[in-house]
XYZ file of C-alpha atoms in Angstrom:
310
model
C 29.678 52.785 116.325
C 29.539 55.241 113.510
C 26.111 56.664 114.925
C 27.618 57.723 118.182
C 29.991 60.135 116.545
C 27.243 62.709 115.577
C 25.855 62.447 119.245
C 29.520 62.835 120.827
C 29.922 66.007 118.560
C 26.804 67.720 119.815
C 27.573 66.649 123.443
C 31.119 68.172 123.017
C 29.579 71.391 121.440
C 27.304 71.871 124.226
C 29.824 71.420 126.743
C 32.313 73.761 125.081
C 29.520 76.673 124.698
C 28.912 76.300 128.654
C 32.566 76.819 129.610
C 33.097 79.452 126.691
C 35.606 77.486 124.926
C 35.550 77.632 120.946
C 34.874 74.516 119.423
C 37.802 73.089 117.586
C 37.393 72.845 113.505
C 38.672 69.911 111.532
C 41.292 72.372 109.594
C 42.652 74.180 112.523
C 46.200 73.281 113.371
C 48.336 74.474 116.394
C 50.818 77.248 115.620
C 53.711 75.141 116.331
C 52.922 72.739 113.600
C 52.313 75.231 110.990
C 55.353 75.077 108.443
C 57.191 78.191 108.167
C 57.345 79.812 104.574
C 60.194 79.073 102.395
C 62.429 81.596 101.118
C 65.333 81.300 98.824
C 68.661 82.160 100.278
C 70.036 85.671 99.575
C 73.386 85.695 97.587
C 75.918 88.143 99.189
C 79.457 89.189 98.048
C 82.332 86.999 99.328
C 84.148 88.219 102.913
C 87.639 87.898 102.943
C 89.234 86.728 106.082
C 90.923 89.239 108.563
C 94.779 90.248 106.993
C 93.816 88.523 103.870
C 93.932 90.852 100.807
C 91.134 90.705 97.940
C 92.479 90.470 94.492
C 94.285 93.331 92.892
C 91.542 94.374 90.778
C 89.475 94.793 93.940
C 91.908 96.951 95.755
C 90.656 100.564 95.621
C 92.731 103.787 95.140
C 94.147 105.159 97.887
C 91.972 108.138 99.293
C 93.390 110.781 101.390
C 92.529 110.347 104.969
C 93.789 112.116 108.147
C 96.973 110.607 109.498
C 96.522 108.259 112.567
C 97.023 109.364 115.738
C 99.754 106.753 116.016
C 101.939 108.676 113.545
C 105.019 110.455 114.607
C 104.725 114.052 114.052
C 107.877 115.887 114.469
C 107.180 119.283 116.142
C 110.027 122.335 115.357
C 113.027 122.524 116.963
C 114.257 118.883 117.167
C 117.716 118.280 116.866
C 119.165 115.655 114.042
C 122.037 113.611 112.392
C 122.130 112.655 108.642
C 124.135 109.768 107.602
C 123.647 107.931 104.612
C 127.424 106.673 103.660
C 130.393 105.467 105.330
C 128.799 103.172 107.640
C 128.757 102.012 110.220
C 126.231 104.373 111.592
C 127.881 106.758 114.292
C 125.509 106.508 117.054
C 127.215 108.709 119.627
C 125.409 111.985 118.579
C 123.079 113.442 121.335
C 120.025 114.080 119.034
C 116.544 113.568 118.761
C 116.247 112.060 115.199
C 118.384 110.131 112.818
C 117.879 110.121 109.221
C 119.470 106.881 107.522
C 119.537 104.718 104.537
C 116.790 102.221 104.483
C 118.764 99.376 102.508
C 122.191 99.945 104.413
C 120.417 100.084 107.716
C 119.527 96.823 109.733
C 116.414 96.728 111.863
C 118.985 96.132 115.081
C 120.486 99.719 114.499
C 116.992 101.211 114.524
C 116.063 99.308 117.797
C 119.355 100.338 119.389
C 118.625 104.089 118.420
C 115.020 103.644 119.724
C 116.415 102.373 123.062
C 118.460 105.533 123.550
C 115.147 107.574 122.944
C 115.755 108.613 119.200
C 113.440 108.657 116.380
C 114.670 107.200 113.228
C 113.835 108.034 109.522
C 114.519 105.929 106.412
C 115.791 107.469 103.191
C 114.502 106.493 99.960
C 114.828 107.776 96.498
C 111.414 107.171 94.928
C 111.824 109.713 91.856
C 115.070 108.034 90.587
C 116.468 104.786 89.865
C 119.901 103.790 91.474
C 121.747 100.881 89.763
C 123.326 99.594 93.025
C 119.916 98.994 94.814
C 119.118 95.307 95.424
C 115.663 95.832 93.533
C 117.266 97.911 90.532
C 116.419 95.026 88.108
C 113.090 94.813 88.767
C 112.394 98.247 87.379
C 110.831 98.068 83.767
C 112.921 100.018 81.313
C 110.055 101.871 80.200
C 109.808 104.103 83.289
C 113.718 104.696 83.491
C 114.888 108.286 82.010
C 117.571 110.387 81.753
C 120.814 110.483 83.661
C 120.384 112.175 87.103
C 123.147 114.860 86.302
C 125.915 114.536 88.900
C 125.061 111.389 90.418
C 126.599 108.265 88.921
C 124.544 105.245 88.477
C 121.160 106.983 88.892
C 118.475 107.976 86.594
C 115.327 109.730 86.613
C 111.616 107.604 86.847
C 108.437 108.400 84.991
C 106.626 109.024 87.998
C 103.294 109.341 85.590
C 103.321 105.542 85.591
C 102.456 104.983 89.242
C 101.010 101.473 88.382
C 104.294 100.430 87.250
C 106.093 101.800 90.345
C 103.410 101.146 92.867
C 104.368 97.207 93.360
C 108.251 98.164 93.644
C 107.867 101.507 95.841
C 105.161 99.607 98.188
C 107.717 97.000 98.946
C 110.147 99.511 99.875
C 107.792 101.057 102.148
C 106.805 97.858 103.568
C 110.595 97.100 104.354
C 110.837 100.622 105.939
C 107.799 99.691 108.318
C 109.181 96.281 108.971
C 112.517 97.642 110.086
C 111.121 99.680 112.774
C 111.394 103.257 111.165
C 109.500 105.976 112.336
C 109.158 107.888 109.190
C 110.409 108.042 105.673
C 112.211 110.548 103.480
C 111.224 110.284 100.009
C 114.131 111.676 97.700
C 113.622 113.212 94.095
C 110.155 114.090 94.577
C 110.447 117.358 92.513
C 111.129 115.713 88.936
C 108.888 117.792 87.253
C 111.225 120.859 87.735
C 114.083 118.697 85.829
C 115.122 117.422 82.663
C 114.109 113.744 83.331
C 113.437 112.669 79.979
C 109.626 112.576 80.305
C 107.109 115.413 79.943
C 106.396 115.517 83.668
C 103.808 118.405 84.938
C 102.841 119.828 88.067
C 99.833 117.652 88.233
C 101.733 114.556 87.433
C 104.161 115.491 90.267
C 101.019 116.479 92.639
C 99.354 113.002 91.929
C 102.235 111.058 92.572
C 103.275 113.024 95.804
C 99.898 112.573 97.178
C 99.622 109.030 96.385
C 102.972 108.474 98.091
C 102.090 110.246 101.482
C 98.887 108.212 101.414
C 100.838 104.882 101.179
C 103.223 105.822 103.945
C 100.645 106.720 106.199
C 98.679 103.536 105.650
C 101.925 101.783 107.252
C 101.970 103.924 110.226
C 104.817 105.831 108.642
C 105.480 109.564 109.022
C 106.496 111.300 105.655
C 108.571 114.357 104.926
C 108.456 116.477 102.020
C 111.837 116.603 100.679
C 112.658 120.076 98.720
C 109.943 120.624 96.074
C 109.205 123.985 97.360
C 107.177 124.847 94.462
C 104.304 122.476 95.891
C 104.315 123.327 99.492
C 100.924 124.829 99.359
C 99.360 122.048 97.863
C 101.244 119.294 99.849
C 101.307 120.771 103.195
C 98.439 119.036 104.588
C 99.558 115.543 103.088
C 103.177 115.743 104.815
C 104.252 115.639 108.263
C 107.713 117.608 108.123
C 109.858 119.007 105.735
C 113.508 118.523 104.841
C 115.005 120.871 102.732
C 118.950 121.001 101.038
C 120.516 124.168 100.402
C 117.805 126.582 100.860
C 119.718 129.088 102.899
C 122.626 128.966 99.957
C 119.977 129.211 97.323
C 117.846 131.524 99.305
C 114.235 129.874 99.180
C 113.955 128.748 103.118
C 111.068 131.337 103.373
C 108.969 129.118 101.285
C 109.235 126.145 103.783
C 108.045 128.613 106.480
C 104.351 126.980 106.182
C 105.697 123.686 107.704
C 106.567 125.767 110.808
C 103.425 127.657 111.102
C 101.632 124.421 111.270
C 103.593 123.110 114.079
C 105.497 120.914 111.657
C 109.101 120.467 111.921
C 111.607 121.527 109.047
C 114.764 119.648 109.051
C 117.655 121.747 106.936
C 120.706 120.511 105.628
C 123.348 122.768 104.348
C 126.776 121.634 102.758
C 130.388 122.522 102.836
C 130.554 123.305 99.025
C 128.437 126.286 99.923
C 129.743 127.139 103.457
C 132.835 127.356 105.267
C 131.898 126.536 109.272
C 132.490 130.027 110.047
C 129.885 131.394 107.563
C 127.485 128.718 108.443
C 127.599 129.567 112.039
C 127.346 133.417 111.545
C 125.232 133.860 108.433
C 123.165 130.542 108.698
C 122.517 129.922 112.290
C 120.802 133.222 112.957
C 118.433 132.996 110.325
C 117.605 129.263 111.007
C 116.845 130.186 114.610
C 114.443 133.013 113.491
C 112.914 130.580 111.291
C 112.851 127.682 113.732
C 114.309 125.405 111.337
C 116.567 122.476 112.569
C 119.710 123.175 110.695
C 123.041 121.202 110.355
C 126.216 121.483 108.206
C 127.271 118.349 106.236
C 129.598 117.415 103.677
C 127.868 116.300 100.138
C 128.577 112.964 100.605
C 126.646 112.456 103.970
C 129.036 110.629 106.220
C 128.796 111.127 110.004
C 130.670 114.212 109.932
C 128.234 117.064 111.291
C 128.478 120.749 112.488
C 125.541 122.591 114.426
C 124.942 126.175 115.364
C 126.363 127.353 118.329
């Protein structure tokens, strides 16, 4: 039997040559049976599921980006009401915008105003500590400074220590978004011009205010520049509207005009301890119309009382 193998091999070789088919060799294997090369798995960084934040050390610092198209950007000429005290909120005013206290305003009130076609701004103080707020005990003592003159129970904050203030202010901004507010009014963001107990500089305030604007925008909240006229040139691209107090009484309204030029609303509040109603309507209103400001006359305690231009 073994002798037949060479003969059979020669016959097979001759047949393959006649039909043009190459003779298979003993080492050739079909491609489908050739084992694939073995490679080691590549290590990749972990991917966090949607909606799950990475550890705090992996969270990058906010970087300025243009506000989302979904943000409310109020144009000049809107009417408004400003009530922070003497609740409940008086919702009877036929205005475009309500500015109300974040902590004292329930989500149901915001929803009711929305149902009437109003926009709603949430007031919070970000540059001062208020001893009556529900989160007052959470502020570390090293960030609390001098008394805020004229406002009992209120002290200035060290806005240089953003890393200590950030967790507290982010919770407040989260609450503002959760209640359905369209925007946020951050108060006391000009501490560098006051005696706060801390050596705050222009650069310190600028960094804090820019950080705050980015945090608000990240939550879909519009944000206004409250007073702080000295920094308007640097902050105009970051803020969506402005809110001034006493700018007519103190003669600095012209500094806020860049907001109007940029198509952004200016909500101006003047107070009865500076103007009578007759003075307000005869002196302030003509100037406000010329500038394009949305001006109202209020009592300093910011109850529901409100007067407007004729």
